[in-house]
Short mmCIF file of N, CA and C in Angstrom, two decimals:
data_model
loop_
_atom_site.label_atom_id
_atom_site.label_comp_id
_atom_site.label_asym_id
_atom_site.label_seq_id
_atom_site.Cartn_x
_atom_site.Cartn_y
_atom_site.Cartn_z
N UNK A 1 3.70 -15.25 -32.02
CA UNK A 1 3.45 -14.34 -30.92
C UNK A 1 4.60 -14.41 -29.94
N UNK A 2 5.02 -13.04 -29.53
CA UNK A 2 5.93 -13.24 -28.76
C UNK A 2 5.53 -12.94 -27.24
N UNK A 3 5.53 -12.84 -26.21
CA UNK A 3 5.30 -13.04 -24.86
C UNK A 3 6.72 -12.33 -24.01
N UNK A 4 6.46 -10.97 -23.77
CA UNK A 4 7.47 -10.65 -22.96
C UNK A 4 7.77 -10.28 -22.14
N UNK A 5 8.31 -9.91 -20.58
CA UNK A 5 8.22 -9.21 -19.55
C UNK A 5 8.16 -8.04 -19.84
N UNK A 6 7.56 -7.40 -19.04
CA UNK A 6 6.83 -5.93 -19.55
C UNK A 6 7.34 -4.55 -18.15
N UNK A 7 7.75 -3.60 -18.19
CA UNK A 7 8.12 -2.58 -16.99
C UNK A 7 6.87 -1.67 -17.12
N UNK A 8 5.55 -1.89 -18.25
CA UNK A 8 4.67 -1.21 -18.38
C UNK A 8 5.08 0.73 -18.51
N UNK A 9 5.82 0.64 -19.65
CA UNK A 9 6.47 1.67 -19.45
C UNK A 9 6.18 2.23 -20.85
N UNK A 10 6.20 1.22 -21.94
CA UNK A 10 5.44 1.66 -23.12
C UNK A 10 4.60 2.49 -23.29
N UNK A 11 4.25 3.41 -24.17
CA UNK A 11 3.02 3.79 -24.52
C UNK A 11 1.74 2.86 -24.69
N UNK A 12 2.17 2.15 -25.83
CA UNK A 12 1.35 0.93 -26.11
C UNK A 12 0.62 0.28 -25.29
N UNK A 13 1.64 -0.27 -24.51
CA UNK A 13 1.00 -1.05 -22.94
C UNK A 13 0.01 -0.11 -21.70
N UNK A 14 0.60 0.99 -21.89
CA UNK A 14 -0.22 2.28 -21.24
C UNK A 14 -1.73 2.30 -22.01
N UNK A 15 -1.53 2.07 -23.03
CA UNK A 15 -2.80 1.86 -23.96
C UNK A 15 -3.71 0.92 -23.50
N UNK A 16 -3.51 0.07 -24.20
CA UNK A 16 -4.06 -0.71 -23.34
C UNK A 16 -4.49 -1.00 -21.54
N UNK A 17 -3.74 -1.54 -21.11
CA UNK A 17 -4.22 -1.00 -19.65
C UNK A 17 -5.17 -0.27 -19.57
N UNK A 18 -5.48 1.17 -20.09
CA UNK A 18 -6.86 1.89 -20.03
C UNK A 18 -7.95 1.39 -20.83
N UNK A 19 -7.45 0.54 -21.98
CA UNK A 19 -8.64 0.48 -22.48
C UNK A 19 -9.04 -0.52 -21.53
N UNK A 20 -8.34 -1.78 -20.94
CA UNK A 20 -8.46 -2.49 -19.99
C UNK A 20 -9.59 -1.93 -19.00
N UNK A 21 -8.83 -0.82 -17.80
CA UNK A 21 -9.85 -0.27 -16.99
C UNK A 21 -10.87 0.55 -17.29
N UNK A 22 -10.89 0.91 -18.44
CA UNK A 22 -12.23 1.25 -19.11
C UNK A 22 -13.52 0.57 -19.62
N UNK A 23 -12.87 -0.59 -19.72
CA UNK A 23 -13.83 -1.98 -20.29
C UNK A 23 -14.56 -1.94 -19.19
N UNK A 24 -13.69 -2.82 -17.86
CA UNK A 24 -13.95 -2.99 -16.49
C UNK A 24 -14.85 -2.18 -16.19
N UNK A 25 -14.43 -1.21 -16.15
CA UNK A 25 -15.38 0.38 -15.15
C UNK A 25 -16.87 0.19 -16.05
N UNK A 26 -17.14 -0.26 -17.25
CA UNK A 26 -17.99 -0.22 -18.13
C UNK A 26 -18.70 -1.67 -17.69
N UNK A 27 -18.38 -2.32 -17.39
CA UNK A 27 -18.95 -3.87 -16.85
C UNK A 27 -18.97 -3.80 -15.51
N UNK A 28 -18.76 -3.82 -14.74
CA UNK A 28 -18.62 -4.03 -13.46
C UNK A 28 -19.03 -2.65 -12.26
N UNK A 29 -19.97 -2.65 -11.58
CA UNK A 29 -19.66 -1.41 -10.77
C UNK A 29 -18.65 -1.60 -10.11
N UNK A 30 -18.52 -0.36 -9.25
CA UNK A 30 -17.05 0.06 -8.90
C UNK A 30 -16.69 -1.10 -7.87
N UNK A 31 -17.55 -1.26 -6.98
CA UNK A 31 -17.11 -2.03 -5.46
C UNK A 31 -16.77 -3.40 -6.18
N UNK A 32 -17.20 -3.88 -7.56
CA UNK A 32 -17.04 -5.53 -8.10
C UNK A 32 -15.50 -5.88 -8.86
N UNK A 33 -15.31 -3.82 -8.96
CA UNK A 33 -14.30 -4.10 -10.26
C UNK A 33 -12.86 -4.54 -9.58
N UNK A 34 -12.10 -5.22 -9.82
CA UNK A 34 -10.94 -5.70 -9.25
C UNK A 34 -10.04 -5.53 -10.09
N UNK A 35 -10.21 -4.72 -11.65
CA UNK A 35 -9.02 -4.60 -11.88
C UNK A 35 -8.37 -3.64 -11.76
N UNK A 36 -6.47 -3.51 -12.01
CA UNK A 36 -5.54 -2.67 -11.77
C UNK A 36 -5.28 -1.71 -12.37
N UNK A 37 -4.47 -0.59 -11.88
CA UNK A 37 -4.28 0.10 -12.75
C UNK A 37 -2.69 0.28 -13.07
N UNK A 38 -1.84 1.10 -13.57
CA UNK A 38 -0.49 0.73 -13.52
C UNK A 38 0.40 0.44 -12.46
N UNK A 39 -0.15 1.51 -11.36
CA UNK A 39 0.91 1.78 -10.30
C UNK A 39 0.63 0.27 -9.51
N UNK A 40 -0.91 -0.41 -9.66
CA UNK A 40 -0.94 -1.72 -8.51
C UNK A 40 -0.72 -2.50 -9.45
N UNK A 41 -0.47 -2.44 -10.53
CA UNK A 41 0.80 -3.75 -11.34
C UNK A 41 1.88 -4.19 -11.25
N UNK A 42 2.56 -2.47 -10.30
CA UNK A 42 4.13 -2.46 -10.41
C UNK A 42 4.48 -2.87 -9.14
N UNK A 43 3.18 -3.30 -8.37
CA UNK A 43 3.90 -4.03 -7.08
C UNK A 43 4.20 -5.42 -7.32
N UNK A 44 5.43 -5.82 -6.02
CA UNK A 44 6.71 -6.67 -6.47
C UNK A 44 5.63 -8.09 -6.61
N UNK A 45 4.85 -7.89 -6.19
CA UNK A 45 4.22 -9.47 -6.18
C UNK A 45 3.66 -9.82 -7.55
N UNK A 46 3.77 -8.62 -8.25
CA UNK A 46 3.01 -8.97 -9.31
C UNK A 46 4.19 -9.09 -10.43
N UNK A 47 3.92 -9.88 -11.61
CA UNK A 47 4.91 -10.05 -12.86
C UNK A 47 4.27 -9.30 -14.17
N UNK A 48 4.45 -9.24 -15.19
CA UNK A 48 3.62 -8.66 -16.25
C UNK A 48 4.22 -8.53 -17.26
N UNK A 49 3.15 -9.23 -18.11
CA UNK A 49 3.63 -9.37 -19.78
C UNK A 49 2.84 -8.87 -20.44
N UNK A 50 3.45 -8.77 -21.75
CA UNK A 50 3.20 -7.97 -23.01
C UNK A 50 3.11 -8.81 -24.01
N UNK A 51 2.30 -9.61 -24.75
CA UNK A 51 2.14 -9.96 -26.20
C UNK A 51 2.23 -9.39 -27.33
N UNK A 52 3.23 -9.06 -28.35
CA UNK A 52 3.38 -9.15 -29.20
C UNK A 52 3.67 -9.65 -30.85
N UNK A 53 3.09 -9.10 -31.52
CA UNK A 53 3.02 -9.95 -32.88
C UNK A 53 3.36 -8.91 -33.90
N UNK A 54 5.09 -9.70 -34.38
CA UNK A 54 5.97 -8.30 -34.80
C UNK A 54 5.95 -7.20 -34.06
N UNK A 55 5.73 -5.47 -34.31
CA UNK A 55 6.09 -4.69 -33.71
C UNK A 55 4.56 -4.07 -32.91
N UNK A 56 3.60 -5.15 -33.42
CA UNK A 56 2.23 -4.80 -32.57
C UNK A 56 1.65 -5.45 -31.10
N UNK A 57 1.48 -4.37 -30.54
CA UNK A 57 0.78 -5.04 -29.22
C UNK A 57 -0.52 -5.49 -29.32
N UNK A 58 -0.75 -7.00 -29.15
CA UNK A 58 -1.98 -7.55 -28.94
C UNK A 58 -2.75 -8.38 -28.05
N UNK A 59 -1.94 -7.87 -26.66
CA UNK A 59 -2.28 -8.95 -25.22
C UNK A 59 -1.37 -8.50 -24.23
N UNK A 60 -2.22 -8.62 -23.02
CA UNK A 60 -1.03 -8.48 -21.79
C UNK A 60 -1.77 -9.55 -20.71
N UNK A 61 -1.18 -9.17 -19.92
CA UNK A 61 -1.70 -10.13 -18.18
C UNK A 61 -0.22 -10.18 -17.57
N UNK A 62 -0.82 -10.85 -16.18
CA UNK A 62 0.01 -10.55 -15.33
C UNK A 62 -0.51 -12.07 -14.37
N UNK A 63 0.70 -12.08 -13.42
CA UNK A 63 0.61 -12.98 -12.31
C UNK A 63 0.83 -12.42 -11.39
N UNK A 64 0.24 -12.66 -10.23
CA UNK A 64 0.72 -12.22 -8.95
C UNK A 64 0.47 -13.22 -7.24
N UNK A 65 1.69 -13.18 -7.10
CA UNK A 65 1.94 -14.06 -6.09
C UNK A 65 0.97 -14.22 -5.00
N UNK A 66 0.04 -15.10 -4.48
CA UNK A 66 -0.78 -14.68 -3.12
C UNK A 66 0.00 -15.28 -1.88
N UNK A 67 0.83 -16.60 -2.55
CA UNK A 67 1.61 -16.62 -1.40
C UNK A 67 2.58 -18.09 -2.36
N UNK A 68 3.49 -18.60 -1.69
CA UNK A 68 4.43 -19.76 -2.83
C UNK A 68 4.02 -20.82 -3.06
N UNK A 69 2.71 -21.02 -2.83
CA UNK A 69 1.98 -22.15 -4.02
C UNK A 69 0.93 -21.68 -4.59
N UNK A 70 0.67 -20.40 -4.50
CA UNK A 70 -1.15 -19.74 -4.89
C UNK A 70 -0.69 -18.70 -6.17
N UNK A 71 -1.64 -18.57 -7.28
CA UNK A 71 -0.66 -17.25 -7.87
C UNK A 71 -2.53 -17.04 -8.38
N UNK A 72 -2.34 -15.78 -8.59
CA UNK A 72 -3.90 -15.20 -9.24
C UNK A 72 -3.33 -14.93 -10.71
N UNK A 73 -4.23 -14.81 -11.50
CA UNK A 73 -3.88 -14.28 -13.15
C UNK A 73 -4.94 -12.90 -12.52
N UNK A 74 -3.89 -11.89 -13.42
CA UNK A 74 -4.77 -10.50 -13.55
C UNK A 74 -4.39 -9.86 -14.71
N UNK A 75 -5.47 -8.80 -14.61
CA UNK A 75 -5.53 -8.29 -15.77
C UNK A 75 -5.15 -8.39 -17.36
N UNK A 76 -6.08 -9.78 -17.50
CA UNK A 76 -5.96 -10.59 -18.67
C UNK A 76 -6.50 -9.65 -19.57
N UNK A 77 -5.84 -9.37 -21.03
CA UNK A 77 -6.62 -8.11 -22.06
C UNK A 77 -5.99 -8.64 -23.26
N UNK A 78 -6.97 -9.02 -24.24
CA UNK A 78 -6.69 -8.41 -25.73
C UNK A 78 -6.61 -7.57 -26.03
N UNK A 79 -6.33 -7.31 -27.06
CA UNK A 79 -6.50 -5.93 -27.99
C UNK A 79 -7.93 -6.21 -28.83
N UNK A 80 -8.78 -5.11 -28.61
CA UNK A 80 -9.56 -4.98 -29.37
C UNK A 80 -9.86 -5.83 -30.51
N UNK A 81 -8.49 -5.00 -31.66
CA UNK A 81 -8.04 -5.08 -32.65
C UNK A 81 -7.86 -6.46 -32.89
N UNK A 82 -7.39 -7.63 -31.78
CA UNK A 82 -6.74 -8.44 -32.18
C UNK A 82 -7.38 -10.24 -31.97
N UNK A 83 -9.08 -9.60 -31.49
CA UNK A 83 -9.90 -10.45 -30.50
C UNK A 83 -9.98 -11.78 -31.61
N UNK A 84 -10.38 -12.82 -31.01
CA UNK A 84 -10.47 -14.43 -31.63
C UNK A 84 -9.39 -14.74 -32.90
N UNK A 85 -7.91 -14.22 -32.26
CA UNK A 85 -7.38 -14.85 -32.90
C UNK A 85 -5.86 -15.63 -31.73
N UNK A 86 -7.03 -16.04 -31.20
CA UNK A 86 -5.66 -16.89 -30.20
C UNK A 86 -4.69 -16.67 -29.02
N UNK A 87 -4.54 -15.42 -28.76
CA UNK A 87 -4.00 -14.17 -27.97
C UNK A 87 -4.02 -14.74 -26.66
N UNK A 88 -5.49 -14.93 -26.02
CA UNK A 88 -6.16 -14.93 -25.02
C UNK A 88 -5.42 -16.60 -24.48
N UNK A 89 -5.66 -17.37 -25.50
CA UNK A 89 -5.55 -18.81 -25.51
C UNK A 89 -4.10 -18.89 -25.12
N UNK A 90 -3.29 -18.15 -25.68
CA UNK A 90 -1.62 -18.44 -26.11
C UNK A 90 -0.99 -17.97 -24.68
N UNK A 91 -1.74 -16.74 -23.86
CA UNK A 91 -0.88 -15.61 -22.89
C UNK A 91 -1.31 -17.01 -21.86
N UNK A 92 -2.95 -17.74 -21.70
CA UNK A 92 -3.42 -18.30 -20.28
C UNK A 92 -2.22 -19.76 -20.41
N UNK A 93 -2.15 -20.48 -21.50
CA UNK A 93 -0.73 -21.61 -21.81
C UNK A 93 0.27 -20.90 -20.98
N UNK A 94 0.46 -19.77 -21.21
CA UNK A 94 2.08 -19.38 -20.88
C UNK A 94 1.82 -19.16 -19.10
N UNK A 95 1.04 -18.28 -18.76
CA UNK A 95 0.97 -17.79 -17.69
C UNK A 95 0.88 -19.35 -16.57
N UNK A 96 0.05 -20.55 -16.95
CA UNK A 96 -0.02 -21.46 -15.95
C UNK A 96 1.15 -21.95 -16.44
N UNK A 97 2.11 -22.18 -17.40
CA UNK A 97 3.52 -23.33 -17.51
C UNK A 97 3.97 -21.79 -16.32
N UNK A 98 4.15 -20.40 -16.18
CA UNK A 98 5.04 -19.99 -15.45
C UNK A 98 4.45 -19.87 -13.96
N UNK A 99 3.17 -20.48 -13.54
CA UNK A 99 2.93 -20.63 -12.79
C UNK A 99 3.69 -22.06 -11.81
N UNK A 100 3.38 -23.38 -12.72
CA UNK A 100 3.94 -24.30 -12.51
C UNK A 100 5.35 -23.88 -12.35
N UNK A 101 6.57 -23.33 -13.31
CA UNK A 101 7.77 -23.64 -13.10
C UNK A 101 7.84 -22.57 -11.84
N UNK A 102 7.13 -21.74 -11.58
CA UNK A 102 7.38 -21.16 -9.95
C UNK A 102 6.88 -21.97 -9.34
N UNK A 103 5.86 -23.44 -9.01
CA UNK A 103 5.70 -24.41 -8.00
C UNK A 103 4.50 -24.11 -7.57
N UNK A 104 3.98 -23.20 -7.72
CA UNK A 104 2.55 -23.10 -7.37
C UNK A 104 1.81 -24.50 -7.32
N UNK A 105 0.86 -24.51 -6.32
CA UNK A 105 0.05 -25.73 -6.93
C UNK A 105 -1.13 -25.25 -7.38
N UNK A 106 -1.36 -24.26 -7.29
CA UNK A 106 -3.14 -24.03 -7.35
C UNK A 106 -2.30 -22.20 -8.26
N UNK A 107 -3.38 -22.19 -9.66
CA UNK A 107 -3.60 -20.84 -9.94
C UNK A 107 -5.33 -20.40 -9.79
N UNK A 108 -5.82 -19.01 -9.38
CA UNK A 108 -6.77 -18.77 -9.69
C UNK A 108 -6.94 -17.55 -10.31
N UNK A 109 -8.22 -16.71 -10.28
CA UNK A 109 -8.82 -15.90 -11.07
C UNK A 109 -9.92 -14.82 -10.59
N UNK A 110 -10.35 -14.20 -10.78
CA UNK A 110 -11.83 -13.52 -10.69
C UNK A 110 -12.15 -12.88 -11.89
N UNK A 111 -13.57 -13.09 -12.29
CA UNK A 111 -13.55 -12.68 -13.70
C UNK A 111 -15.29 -12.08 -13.28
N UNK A 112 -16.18 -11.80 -14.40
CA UNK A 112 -17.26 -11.11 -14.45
C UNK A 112 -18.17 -12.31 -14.97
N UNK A 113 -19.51 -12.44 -14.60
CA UNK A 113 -20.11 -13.53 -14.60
C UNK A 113 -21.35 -13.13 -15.79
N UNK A 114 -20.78 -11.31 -16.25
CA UNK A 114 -22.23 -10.99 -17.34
C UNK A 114 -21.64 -11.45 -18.51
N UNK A 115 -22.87 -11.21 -19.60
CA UNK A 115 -22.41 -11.75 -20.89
C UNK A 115 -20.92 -11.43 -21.58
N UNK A 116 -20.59 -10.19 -20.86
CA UNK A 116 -19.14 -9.52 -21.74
C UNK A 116 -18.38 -10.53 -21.49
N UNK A 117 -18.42 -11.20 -20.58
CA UNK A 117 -17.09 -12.37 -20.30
C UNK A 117 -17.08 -13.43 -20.45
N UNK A 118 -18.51 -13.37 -21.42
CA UNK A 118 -18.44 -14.99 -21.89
C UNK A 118 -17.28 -15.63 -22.41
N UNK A 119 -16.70 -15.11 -23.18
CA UNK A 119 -15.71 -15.80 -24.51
C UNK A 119 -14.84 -15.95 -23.22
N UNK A 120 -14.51 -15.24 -21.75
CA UNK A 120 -13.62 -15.45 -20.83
C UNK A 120 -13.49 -16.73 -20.43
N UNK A 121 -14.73 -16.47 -19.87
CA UNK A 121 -15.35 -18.12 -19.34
C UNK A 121 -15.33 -19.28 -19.55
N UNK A 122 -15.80 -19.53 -21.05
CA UNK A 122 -15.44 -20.75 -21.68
C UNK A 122 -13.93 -20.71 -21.72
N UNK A 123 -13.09 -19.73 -22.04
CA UNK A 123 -12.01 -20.00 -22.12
C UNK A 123 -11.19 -20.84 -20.78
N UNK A 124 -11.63 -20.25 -19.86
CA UNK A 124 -10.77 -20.78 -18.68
C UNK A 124 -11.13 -22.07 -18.19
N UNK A 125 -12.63 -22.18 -18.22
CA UNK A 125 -13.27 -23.39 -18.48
C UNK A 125 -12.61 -24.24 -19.03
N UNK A 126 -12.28 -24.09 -20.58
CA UNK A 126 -11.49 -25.17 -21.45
C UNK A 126 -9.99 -25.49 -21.16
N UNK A 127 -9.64 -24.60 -20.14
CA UNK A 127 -8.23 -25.30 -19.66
C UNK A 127 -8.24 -25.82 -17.98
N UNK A 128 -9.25 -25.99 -17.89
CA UNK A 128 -9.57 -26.49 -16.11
C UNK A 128 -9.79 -25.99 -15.38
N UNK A 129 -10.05 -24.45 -15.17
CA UNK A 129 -10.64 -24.17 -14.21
C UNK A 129 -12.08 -23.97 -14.01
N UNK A 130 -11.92 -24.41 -12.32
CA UNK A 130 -13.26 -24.54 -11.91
C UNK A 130 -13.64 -23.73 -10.73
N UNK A 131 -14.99 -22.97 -10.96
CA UNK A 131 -15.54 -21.96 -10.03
C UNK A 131 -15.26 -22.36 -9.00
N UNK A 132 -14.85 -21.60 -7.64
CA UNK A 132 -14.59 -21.76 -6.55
C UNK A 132 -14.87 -21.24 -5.47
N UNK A 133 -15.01 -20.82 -4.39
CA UNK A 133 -15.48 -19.95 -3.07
C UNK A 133 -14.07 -18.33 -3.65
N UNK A 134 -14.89 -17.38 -3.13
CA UNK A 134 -13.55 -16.45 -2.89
C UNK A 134 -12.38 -16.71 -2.58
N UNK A 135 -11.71 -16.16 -2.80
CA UNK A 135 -9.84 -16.60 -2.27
C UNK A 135 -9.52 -14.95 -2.03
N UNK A 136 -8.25 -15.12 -1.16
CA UNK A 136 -6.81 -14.09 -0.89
C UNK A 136 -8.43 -12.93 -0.18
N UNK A 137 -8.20 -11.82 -0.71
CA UNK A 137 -9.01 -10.76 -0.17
C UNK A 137 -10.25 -10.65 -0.65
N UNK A 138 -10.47 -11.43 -1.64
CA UNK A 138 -12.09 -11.25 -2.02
C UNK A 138 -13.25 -11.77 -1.26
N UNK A 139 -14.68 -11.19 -1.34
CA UNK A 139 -15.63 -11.67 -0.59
C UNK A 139 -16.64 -12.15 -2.11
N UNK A 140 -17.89 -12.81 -1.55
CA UNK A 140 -18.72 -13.45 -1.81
C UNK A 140 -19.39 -11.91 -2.77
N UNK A 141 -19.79 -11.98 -4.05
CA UNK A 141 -20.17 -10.95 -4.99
C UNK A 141 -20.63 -11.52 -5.91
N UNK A 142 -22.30 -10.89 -6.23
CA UNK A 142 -22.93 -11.67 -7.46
C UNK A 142 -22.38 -11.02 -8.73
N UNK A 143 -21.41 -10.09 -8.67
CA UNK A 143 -21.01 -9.55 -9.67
C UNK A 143 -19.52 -10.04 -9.90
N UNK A 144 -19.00 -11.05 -9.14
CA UNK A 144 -17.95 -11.69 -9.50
C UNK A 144 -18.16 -13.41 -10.08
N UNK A 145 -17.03 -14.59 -10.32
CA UNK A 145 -16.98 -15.25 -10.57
C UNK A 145 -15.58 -16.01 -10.36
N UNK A 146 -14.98 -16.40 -8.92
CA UNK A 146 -14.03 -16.86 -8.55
C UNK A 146 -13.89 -18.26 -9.24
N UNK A 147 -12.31 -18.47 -9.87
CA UNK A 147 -12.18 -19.86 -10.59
C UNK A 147 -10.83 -19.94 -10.12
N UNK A 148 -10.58 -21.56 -9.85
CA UNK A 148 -8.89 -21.61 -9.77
C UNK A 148 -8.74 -23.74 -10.22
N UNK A 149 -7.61 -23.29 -10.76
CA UNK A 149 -7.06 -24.60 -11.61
C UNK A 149 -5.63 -25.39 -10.27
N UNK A 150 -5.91 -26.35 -10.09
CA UNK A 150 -4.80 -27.50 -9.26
C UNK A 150 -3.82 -27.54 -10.37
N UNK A 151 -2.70 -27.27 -10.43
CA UNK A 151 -1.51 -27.48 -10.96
C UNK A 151 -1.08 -28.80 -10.32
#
């Protein structure tokens, strides 16, 4: 798998992304949903990658700065196509080592607390993070699930 900076300029990646905010919009009502769409990806605070395997797209996410030790992960996505085979596991490795080599001490998250996000959950779970109070602009929502990991 390759892991690459992304200008979200692809088709592919355009692809995704909707199926992204389509998932979302499908889980979450509107006031819960927090995820992006292209144009609030392409702000400077935010970074964004593209997973690939050979000439197929099968993962993206992004980091974005809350301030120079805080970073949020967003818009974490498989591909459909490409679910339980490691993707998810391989992009969250990469995203906290580039959290760390920017100095962050603390990464966090907001994710969905219904069944669709189970496989999320455990996942982030299994690399240390732990539920937390809201952070940066979020408030208190039974339809969210704030997590963040101590680097």
């Amino acid at each position: 798998m390759d892991i690459k900076l992304d200008d979200l300029t692809r088709s592919e990646v355009i692809e995704l992304v909707g199926e992204h905010l389509y998932s979302m919009a499908l889980s979450s009502p509107p006031e819960s949903n927090h995820a992006l769409n292209l144009e609030e990806l392409k702000q400077p605070e935010i970074t964004f990658w593209s997973v690939w395997e050979q000439d197929e797209l099968v993962g993206c996410g992004a980091l974005k700065e809350l301030d120079g030790r805080h970073g949020e992960i967003k818009s974490m996505r498989t591909s459909s196509l490409h679910l339980r085979k490691g993707v998810a596991k391989r992009l969250l490795e990469y995203l906290i080592e580039e959290a760390k080599r920017r100095g962050y001490s603390r990464i966090s998250l907001e994710t969905g607390p219904m069944d669709t996000f189970g496989a999320a959950l455990k996942l982030y779970e299994k690399f240390g993070f732990k539920r937390c109070k809201p952070f940066a602009d979020y408030i208190e929502d039974p339809n969210s699930v704030y997590m963040t990991k101590e680097l």
